[in-house]
Short mmCIF file of C-alpha atoms and ligand atoms in Angstrom, two decimals:
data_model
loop_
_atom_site.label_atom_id
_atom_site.label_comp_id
_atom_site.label_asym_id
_atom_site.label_seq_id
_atom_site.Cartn_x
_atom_site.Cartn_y
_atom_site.Cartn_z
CA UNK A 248 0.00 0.00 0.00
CA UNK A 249 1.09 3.15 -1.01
CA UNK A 250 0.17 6.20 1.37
CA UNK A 251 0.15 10.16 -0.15
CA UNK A 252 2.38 12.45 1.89
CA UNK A 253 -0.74 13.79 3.73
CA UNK A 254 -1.48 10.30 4.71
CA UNK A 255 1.88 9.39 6.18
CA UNK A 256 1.61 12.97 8.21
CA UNK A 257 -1.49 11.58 9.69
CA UNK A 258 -0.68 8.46 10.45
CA UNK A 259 2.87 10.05 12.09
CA UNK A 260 0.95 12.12 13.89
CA UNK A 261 -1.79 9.54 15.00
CA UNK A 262 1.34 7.24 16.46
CA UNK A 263 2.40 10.56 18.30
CA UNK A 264 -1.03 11.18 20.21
CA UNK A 265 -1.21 7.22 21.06
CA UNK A 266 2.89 7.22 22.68
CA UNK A 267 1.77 10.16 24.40
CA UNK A 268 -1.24 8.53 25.71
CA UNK A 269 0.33 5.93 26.70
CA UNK A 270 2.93 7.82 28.31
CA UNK A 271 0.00 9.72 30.66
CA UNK A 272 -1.23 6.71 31.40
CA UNK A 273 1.75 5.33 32.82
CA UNK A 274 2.73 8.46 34.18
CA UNK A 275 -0.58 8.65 35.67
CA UNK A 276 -0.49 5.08 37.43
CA UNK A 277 2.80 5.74 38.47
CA UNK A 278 2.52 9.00 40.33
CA UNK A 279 -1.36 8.94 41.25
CA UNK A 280 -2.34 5.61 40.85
CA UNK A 281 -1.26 3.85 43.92
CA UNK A 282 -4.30 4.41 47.10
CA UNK A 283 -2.78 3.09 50.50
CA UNK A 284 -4.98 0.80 52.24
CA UNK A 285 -4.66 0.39 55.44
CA UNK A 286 -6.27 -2.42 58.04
CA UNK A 287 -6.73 -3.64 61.69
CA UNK A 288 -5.77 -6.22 62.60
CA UNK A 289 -5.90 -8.37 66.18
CA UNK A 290 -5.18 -11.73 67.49
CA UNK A 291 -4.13 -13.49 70.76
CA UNK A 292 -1.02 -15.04 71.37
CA UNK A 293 -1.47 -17.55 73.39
CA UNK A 294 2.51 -18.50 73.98
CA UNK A 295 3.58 -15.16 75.42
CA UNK A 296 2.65 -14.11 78.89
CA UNK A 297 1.46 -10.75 79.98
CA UNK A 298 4.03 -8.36 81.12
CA UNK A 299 3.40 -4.49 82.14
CA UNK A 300 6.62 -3.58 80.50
CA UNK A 301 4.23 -3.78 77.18
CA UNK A 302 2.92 -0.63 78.30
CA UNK A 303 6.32 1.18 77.39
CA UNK A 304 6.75 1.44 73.73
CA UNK A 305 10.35 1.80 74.11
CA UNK A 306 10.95 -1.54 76.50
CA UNK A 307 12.79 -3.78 75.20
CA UNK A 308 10.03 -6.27 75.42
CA UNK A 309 7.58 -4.51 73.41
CA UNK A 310 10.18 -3.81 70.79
CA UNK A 311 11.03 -7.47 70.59
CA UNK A 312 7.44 -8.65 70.63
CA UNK A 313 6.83 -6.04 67.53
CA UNK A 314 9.65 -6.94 65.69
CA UNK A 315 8.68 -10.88 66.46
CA UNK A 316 5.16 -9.86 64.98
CA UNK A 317 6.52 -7.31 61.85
CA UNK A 318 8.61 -10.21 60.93
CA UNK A 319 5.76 -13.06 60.72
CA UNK A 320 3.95 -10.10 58.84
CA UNK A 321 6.55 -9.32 56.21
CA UNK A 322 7.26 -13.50 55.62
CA UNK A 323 3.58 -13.69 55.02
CA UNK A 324 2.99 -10.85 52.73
CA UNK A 325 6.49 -11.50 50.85
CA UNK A 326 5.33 -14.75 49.59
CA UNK A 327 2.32 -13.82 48.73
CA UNK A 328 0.97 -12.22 45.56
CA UNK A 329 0.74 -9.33 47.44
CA UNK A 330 4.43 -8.76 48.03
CA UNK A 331 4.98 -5.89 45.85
CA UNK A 332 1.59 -3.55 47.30
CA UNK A 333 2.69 -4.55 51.44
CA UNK A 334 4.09 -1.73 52.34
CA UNK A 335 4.99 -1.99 56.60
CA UNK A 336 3.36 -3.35 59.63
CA UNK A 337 3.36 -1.85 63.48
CA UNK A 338 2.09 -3.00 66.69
CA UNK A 339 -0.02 -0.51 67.76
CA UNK A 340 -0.77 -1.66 70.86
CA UNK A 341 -0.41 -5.00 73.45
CA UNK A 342 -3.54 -5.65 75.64
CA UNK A 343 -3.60 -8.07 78.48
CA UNK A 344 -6.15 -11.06 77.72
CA UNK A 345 -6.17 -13.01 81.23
CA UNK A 346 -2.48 -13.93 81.54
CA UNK A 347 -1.81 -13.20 77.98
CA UNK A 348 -2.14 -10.86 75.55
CA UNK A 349 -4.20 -9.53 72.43
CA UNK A 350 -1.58 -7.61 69.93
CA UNK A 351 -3.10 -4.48 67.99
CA UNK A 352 -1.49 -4.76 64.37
CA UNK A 353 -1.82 -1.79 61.35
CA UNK A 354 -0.63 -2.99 57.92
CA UNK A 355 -0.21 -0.37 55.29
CA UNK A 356 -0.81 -1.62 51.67
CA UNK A 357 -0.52 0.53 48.38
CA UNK A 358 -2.10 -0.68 45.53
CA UNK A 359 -3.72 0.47 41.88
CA UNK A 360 -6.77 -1.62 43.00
CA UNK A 361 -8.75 2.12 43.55
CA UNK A 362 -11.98 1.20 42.44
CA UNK A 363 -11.62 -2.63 43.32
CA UNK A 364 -10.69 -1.85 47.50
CA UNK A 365 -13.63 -4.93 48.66
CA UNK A 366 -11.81 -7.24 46.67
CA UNK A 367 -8.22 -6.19 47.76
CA UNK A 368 -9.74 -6.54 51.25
CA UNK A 369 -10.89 -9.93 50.62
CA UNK A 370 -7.45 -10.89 49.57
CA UNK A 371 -5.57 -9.59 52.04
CA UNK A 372 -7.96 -10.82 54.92
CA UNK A 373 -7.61 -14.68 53.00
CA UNK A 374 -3.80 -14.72 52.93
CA UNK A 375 -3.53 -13.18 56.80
CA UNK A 376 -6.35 -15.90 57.78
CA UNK A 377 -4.15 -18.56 56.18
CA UNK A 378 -0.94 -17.55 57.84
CA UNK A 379 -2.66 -17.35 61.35
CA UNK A 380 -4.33 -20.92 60.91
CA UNK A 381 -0.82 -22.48 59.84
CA UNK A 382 2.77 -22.21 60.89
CA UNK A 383 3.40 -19.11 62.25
CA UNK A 384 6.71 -20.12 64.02
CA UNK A 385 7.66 -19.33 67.35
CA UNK A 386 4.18 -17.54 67.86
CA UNK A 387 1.31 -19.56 68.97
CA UNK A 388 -1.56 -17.56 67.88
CA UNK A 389 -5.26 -18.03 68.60
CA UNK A 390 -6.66 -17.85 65.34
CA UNK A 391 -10.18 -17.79 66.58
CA UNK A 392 -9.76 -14.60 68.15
CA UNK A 393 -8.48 -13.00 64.74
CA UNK A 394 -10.12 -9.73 64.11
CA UNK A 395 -9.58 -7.64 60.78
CA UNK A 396 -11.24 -4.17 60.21
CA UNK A 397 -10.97 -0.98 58.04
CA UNK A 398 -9.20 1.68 59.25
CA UNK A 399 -8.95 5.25 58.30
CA UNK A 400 -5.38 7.04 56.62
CA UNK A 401 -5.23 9.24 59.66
CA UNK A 402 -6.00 6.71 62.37
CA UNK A 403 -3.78 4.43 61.04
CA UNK A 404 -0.66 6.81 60.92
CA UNK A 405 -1.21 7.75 63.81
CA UNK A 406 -1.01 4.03 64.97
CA UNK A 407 1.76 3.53 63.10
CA UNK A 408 3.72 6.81 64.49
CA UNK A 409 2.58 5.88 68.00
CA UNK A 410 6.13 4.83 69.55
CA UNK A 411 8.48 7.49 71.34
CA UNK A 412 11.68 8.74 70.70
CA UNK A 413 11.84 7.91 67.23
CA UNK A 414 12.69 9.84 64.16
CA UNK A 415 12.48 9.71 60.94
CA UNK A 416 15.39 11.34 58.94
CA UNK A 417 19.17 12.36 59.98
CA UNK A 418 21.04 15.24 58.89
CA UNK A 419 24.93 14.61 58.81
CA UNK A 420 27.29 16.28 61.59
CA UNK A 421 27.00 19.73 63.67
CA UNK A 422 21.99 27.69 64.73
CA UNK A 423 21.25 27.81 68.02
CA UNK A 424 24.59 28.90 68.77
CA UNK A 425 26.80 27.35 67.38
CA UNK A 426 24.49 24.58 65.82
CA UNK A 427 23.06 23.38 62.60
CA UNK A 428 20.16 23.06 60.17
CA UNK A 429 18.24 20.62 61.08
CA UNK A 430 15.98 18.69 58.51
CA UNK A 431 12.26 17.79 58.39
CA UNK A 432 11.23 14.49 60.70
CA UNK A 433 15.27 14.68 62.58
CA UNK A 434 13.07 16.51 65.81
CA UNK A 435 9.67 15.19 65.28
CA UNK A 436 8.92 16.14 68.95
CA UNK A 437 9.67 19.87 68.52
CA UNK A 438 7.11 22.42 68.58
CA UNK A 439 7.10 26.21 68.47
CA UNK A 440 4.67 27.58 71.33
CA UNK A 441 3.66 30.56 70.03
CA UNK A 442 1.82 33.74 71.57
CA UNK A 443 -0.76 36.09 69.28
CA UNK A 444 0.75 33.86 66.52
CA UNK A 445 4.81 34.90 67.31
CA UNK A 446 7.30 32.11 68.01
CA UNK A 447 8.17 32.87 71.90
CA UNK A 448 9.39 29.28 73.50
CA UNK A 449 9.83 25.89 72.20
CA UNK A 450 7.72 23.02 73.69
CA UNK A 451 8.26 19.33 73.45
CA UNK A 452 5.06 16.73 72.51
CA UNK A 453 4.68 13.93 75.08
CA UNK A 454 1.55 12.83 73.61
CA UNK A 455 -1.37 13.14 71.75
CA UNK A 456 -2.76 16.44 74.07
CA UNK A 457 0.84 17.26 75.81
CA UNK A 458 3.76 19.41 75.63
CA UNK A 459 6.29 19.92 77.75
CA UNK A 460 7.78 23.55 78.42
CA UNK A 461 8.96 26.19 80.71
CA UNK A 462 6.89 28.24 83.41
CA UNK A 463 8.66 31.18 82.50
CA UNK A 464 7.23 31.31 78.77
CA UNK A 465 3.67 32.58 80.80
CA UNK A 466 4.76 34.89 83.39
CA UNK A 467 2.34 38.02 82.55
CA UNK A 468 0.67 35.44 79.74
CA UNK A 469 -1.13 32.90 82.01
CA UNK A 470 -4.20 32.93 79.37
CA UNK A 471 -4.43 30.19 77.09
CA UNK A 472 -6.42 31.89 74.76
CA UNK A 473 -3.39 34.31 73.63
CA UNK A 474 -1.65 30.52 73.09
CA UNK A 475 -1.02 28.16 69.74
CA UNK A 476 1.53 25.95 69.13
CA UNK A 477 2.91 25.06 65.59
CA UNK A 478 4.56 22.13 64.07
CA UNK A 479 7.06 21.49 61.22
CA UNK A 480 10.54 22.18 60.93
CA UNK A 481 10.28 25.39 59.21
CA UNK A 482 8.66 28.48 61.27
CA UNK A 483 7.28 29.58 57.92
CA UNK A 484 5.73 26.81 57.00
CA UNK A 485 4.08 24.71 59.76
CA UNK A 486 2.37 21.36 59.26
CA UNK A 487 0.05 21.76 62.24
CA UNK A 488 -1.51 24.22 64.40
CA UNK A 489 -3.20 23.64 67.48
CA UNK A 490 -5.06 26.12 69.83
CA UNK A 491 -4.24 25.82 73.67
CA UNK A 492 -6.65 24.57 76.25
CA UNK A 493 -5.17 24.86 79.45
CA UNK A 494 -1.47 25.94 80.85
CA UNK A 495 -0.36 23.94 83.89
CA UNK A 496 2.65 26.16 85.34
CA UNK A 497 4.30 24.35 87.98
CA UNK A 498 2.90 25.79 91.63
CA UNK A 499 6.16 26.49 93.21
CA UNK A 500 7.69 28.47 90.35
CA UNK A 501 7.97 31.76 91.00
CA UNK A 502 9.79 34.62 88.98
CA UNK A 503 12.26 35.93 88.53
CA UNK A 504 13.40 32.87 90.47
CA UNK A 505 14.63 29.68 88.11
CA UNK A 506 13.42 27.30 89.97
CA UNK A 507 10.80 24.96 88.92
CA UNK A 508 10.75 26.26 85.92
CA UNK A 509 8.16 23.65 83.85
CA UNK A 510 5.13 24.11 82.90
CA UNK A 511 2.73 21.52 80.78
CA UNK A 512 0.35 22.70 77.88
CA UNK A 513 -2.77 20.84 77.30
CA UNK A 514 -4.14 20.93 73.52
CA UNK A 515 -7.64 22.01 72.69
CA UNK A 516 -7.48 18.84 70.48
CA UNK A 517 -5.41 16.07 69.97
CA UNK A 518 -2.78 15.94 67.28
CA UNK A 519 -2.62 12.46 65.04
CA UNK A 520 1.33 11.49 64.45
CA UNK A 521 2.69 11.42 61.57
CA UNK A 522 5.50 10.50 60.42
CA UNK A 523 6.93 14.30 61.02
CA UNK A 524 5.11 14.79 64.38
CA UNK A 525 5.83 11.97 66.92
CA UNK A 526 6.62 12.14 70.42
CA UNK A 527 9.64 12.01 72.56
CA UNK A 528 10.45 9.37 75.30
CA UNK A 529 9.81 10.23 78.92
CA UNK A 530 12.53 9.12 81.33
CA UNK A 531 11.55 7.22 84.62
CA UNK A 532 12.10 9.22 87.62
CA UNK A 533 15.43 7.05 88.80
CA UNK A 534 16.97 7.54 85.25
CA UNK A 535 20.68 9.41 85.70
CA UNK A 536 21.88 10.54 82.22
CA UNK A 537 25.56 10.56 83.12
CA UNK A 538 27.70 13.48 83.18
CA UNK A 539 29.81 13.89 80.03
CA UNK A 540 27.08 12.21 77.89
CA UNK A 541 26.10 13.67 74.39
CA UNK A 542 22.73 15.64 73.89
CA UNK A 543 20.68 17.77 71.61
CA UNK A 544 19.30 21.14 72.28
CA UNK A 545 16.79 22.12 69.49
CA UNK A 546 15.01 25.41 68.68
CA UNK A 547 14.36 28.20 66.61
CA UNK A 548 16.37 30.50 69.16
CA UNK A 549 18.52 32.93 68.35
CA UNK A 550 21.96 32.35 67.08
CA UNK A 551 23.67 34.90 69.53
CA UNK A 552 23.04 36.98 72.31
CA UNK A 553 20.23 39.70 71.11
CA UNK A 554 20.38 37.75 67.63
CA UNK A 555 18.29 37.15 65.14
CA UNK A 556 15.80 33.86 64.40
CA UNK A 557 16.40 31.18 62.07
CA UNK A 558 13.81 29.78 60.23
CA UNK A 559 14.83 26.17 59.95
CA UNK A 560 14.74 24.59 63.24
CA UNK A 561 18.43 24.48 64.92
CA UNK A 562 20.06 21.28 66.57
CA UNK A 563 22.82 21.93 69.12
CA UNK A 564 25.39 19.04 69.61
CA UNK A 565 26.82 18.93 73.09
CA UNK A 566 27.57 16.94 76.51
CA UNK A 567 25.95 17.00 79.79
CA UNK A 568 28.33 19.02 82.58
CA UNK A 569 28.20 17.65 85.98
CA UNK A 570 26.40 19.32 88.64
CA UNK A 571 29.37 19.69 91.05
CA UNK A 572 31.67 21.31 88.07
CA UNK A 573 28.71 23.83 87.31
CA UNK A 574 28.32 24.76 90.99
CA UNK A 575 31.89 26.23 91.06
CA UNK A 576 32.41 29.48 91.92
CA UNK A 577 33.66 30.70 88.39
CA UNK A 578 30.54 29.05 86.31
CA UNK A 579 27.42 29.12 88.30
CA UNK A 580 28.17 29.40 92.15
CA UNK A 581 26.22 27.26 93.74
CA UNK A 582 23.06 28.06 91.79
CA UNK A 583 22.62 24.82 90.17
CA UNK A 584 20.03 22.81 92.46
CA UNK A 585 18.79 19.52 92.30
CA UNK A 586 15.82 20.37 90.03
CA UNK A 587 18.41 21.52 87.31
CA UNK A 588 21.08 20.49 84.87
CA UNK A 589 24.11 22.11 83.03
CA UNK A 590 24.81 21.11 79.45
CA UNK A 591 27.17 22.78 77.08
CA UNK A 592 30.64 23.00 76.89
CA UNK A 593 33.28 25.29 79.28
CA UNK A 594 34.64 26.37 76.48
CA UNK A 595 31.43 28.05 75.98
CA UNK A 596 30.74 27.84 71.69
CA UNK A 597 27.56 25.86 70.93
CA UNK A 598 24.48 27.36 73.76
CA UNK A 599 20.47 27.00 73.61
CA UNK A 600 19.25 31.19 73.86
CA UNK A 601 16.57 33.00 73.58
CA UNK A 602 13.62 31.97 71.38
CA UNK A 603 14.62 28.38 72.62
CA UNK A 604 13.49 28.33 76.11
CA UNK A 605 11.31 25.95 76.71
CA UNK A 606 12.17 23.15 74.02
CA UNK A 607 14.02 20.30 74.25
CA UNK A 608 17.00 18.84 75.27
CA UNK A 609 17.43 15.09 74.48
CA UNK A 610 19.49 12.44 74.47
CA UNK A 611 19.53 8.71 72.49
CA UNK A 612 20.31 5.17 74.16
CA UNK A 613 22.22 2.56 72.37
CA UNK A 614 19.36 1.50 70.28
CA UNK A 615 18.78 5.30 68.95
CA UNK A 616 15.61 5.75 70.83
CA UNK A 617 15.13 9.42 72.05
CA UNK A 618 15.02 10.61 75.41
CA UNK A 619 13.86 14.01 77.09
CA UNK A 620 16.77 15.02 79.61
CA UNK A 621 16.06 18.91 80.04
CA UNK A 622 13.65 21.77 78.86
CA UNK A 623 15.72 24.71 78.14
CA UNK A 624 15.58 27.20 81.29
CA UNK A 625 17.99 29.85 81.59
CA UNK A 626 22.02 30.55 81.43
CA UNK A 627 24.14 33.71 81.58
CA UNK A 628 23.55 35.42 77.75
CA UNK A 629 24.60 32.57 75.28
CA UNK A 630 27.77 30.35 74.42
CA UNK A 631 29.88 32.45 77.59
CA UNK A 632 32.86 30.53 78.71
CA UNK A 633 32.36 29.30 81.71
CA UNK A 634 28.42 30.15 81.43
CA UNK A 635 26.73 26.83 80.10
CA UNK A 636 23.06 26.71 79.59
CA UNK A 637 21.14 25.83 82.36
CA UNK A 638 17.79 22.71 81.70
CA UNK A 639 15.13 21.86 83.76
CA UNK A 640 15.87 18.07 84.84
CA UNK A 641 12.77 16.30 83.68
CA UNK A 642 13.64 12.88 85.64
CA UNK A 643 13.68 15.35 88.96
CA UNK A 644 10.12 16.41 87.32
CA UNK A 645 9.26 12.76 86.21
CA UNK A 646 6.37 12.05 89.01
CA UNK A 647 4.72 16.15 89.15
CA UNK A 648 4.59 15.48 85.17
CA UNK A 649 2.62 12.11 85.99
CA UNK A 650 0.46 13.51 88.81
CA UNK A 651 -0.98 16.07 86.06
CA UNK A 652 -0.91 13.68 82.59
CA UNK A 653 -1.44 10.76 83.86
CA UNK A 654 1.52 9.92 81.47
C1 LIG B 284 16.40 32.93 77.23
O1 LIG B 284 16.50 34.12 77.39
C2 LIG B 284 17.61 32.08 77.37
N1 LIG B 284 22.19 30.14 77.21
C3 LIG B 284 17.53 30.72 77.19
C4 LIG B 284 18.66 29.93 77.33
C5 LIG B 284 19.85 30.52 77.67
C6 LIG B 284 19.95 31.85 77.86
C7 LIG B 284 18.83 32.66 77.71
C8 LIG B 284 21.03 29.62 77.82
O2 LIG B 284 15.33 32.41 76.93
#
């Protein structure tokens, strides 16, 4: 067949608009195409005994019994023909069931199945129901008592962002003073505590409703209403903003006096986590973070005395100064009491200051879960020699902190 020139510019130009088409479509799929599904799941185990450890997401017994649990979750979904839309699985939650327990499980799935999401549940409830009713190793699980529900994207993020102390991207290295950029999910726990909408304090999240800060962000501002508090790593940009119910300022503080300087703010409504907002890790009350060990002070302080803000949250790299040193007469003369802690260096150079009162001071164990040491309180000006900056101890706080969470 022979075709005219006009004919071969059509037919060019037809094979043009269907690679093209294709092309969207792919693009499409790629990009947009894949929902998350997410599910509840719950089961007894009827081989592991109840322990109130579980109630600690950073025990090491509820991190083993997760990772025993994630584990049978991944070999189940990897060799089946849902391998490539399993995404991750977390246990929410252990519950005592007589001397045993009930596990709370969220699986995250992505799939192209949009329209089709009854039929992807069917699947993935048949190859779960399977598993449970065969060998599932060292885990003897009650298969009668397997439960499998829906579950909402927010719900289930925050279910799967529920443990403490953990985050979700590093940044390499060590502006505070002295510090460095930080980068979104490195401080999940961080929020800005801010008054008529301005960044005053920093505040750390404990939990869904709490924040940790210091009583000295409210003297002559006890009223919650004049209160929000932001989060996200940039100022400029936060991911969530919540209204403030109620301050609880610790009853003995008293300015201009440091002491006691904590103070807990209750949300007007819970924040969800997300992979960018989680909480930190409460110390027990007999915790001692040594002297010498190696913390983070975070904030959107300034970086020098009377300096400006930055706009990307700060991390300050530094190591916990014993109490006895920071009493000398040279740093802080005996002003240091129980209910505080010194961290910085002598030398003076890297310093929490203004703008990050309030916020955080942590510190990681050996398995890189985060811990809340201090709240940023006060110090001579910032990065002094000799002047380090001064935290409220939060184990010294551990039980006051209880007796108004609950936590
Ligand atoms: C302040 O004014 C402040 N160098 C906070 C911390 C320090 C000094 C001042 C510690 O909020």
């Amino acid at each position: 067949m022979k075709l005219t020139r006009s004919g071969k510019i059509a037919l060019i130009f037809l094979v043009v608009i269907i690679v093209a088409a294709v092309i969207g479509v792919i693009v499409y799929f790629v990009v947009y195409g894949k929902t998350p599904f997410y599910y509840h799941i719950s089961f007894k185990l009827t081989n592991v005994d109840y322990d109130s450890k579980f109630h600690k997401p950073y025990s090491q017994e509820y991190i083993d019994l997760n990772e025993r649990i994630v584990s049978l979750m991944n070999k189940t979904f990897q060799a089946s023909k849902l391998r490539r839309q399993y995404v991750i699985s977390h246990v929410a939650k252990v519950r005592q069931a007589n001397s045993k327990v009930i596990v709370d499980v969220v699986l995250k799935f992505k799939s192209c199945y949009n329209n089709n999401a009854a039929r992807f549940r069917d699947r993935t409830r048949n190859i779960l129901l399977q598993k449970l009713m065969g060998d599932t190793g060292s885990l003897c699980i009650d298969s009668s008592s397997f439960k499998f529900s829906d579950i909402d994207m927010d719900a289930a993020e925050n279910l799967l962002n529920i443990c403490c102390g953990r985050r979700t991207k590093v940044s390499p290295g060590n502006k505070i003073v002295g510090g460095l950029d930080s980068v979104e999910g490195e401080w999940p726990w961080q929020a800005s505590l801010q008054q008529n909408n301005i960044h005053r304090c920093g505040a750390t999240l404990i939990n869904n409703n709490w924040l940790l800060t210091a009583a000295h962000c409210f003297v002559n501002a006890k009223d919650p209403r004049e209160w929000s508090v932001t989060f996200g790593f940039l100022l400029s940009d936060p991911k969530l903003k919540r209204s403030v119910k109620n301050i609880i300022v610790h009853e003995k503080y008293k300015y201009p006096s440091h002491d006691h300087d904590i103070a807990i703010v209750n949300l007007s409504k819970p924040v969800l986590y997300t992979t960018n907002i989680r909480k930190v890790c409460l110390p027990e009350a007999n915790y001692n973070f040594p002297a010498n060990s190696d913390v983070v002070v975070t904030g959107w302080g300034s970086r020098k005395t009377d300096g400006t803000s930055p706009d990307v949250l700060q991390k300050g790299i530094m190591k916990i100064i014993d109490t006895v040193t920071c009493n000398n007469k040279e740093v802080y003369d005996s002003h240091i009491k129980n209910g505080m802690l010194c961290a910085g260096f002598l030398q003076g150079r890297v310093d929490a200051c203004q703008g990050d009162s309030g916020g955080p001071l942590v510190s990681s164990d050996s398995r890189g879960i985060w811990f809340l040491v201090g709240v940023v309180s006060w110090g001579e000006e910032c990065a002094l020699p000799n002047k380090p900056g001064v935290y409220t101890r939060v184990t010294y706080y551990r039980n006051w902190i209880t007796s108004k969470t609950g936590l």
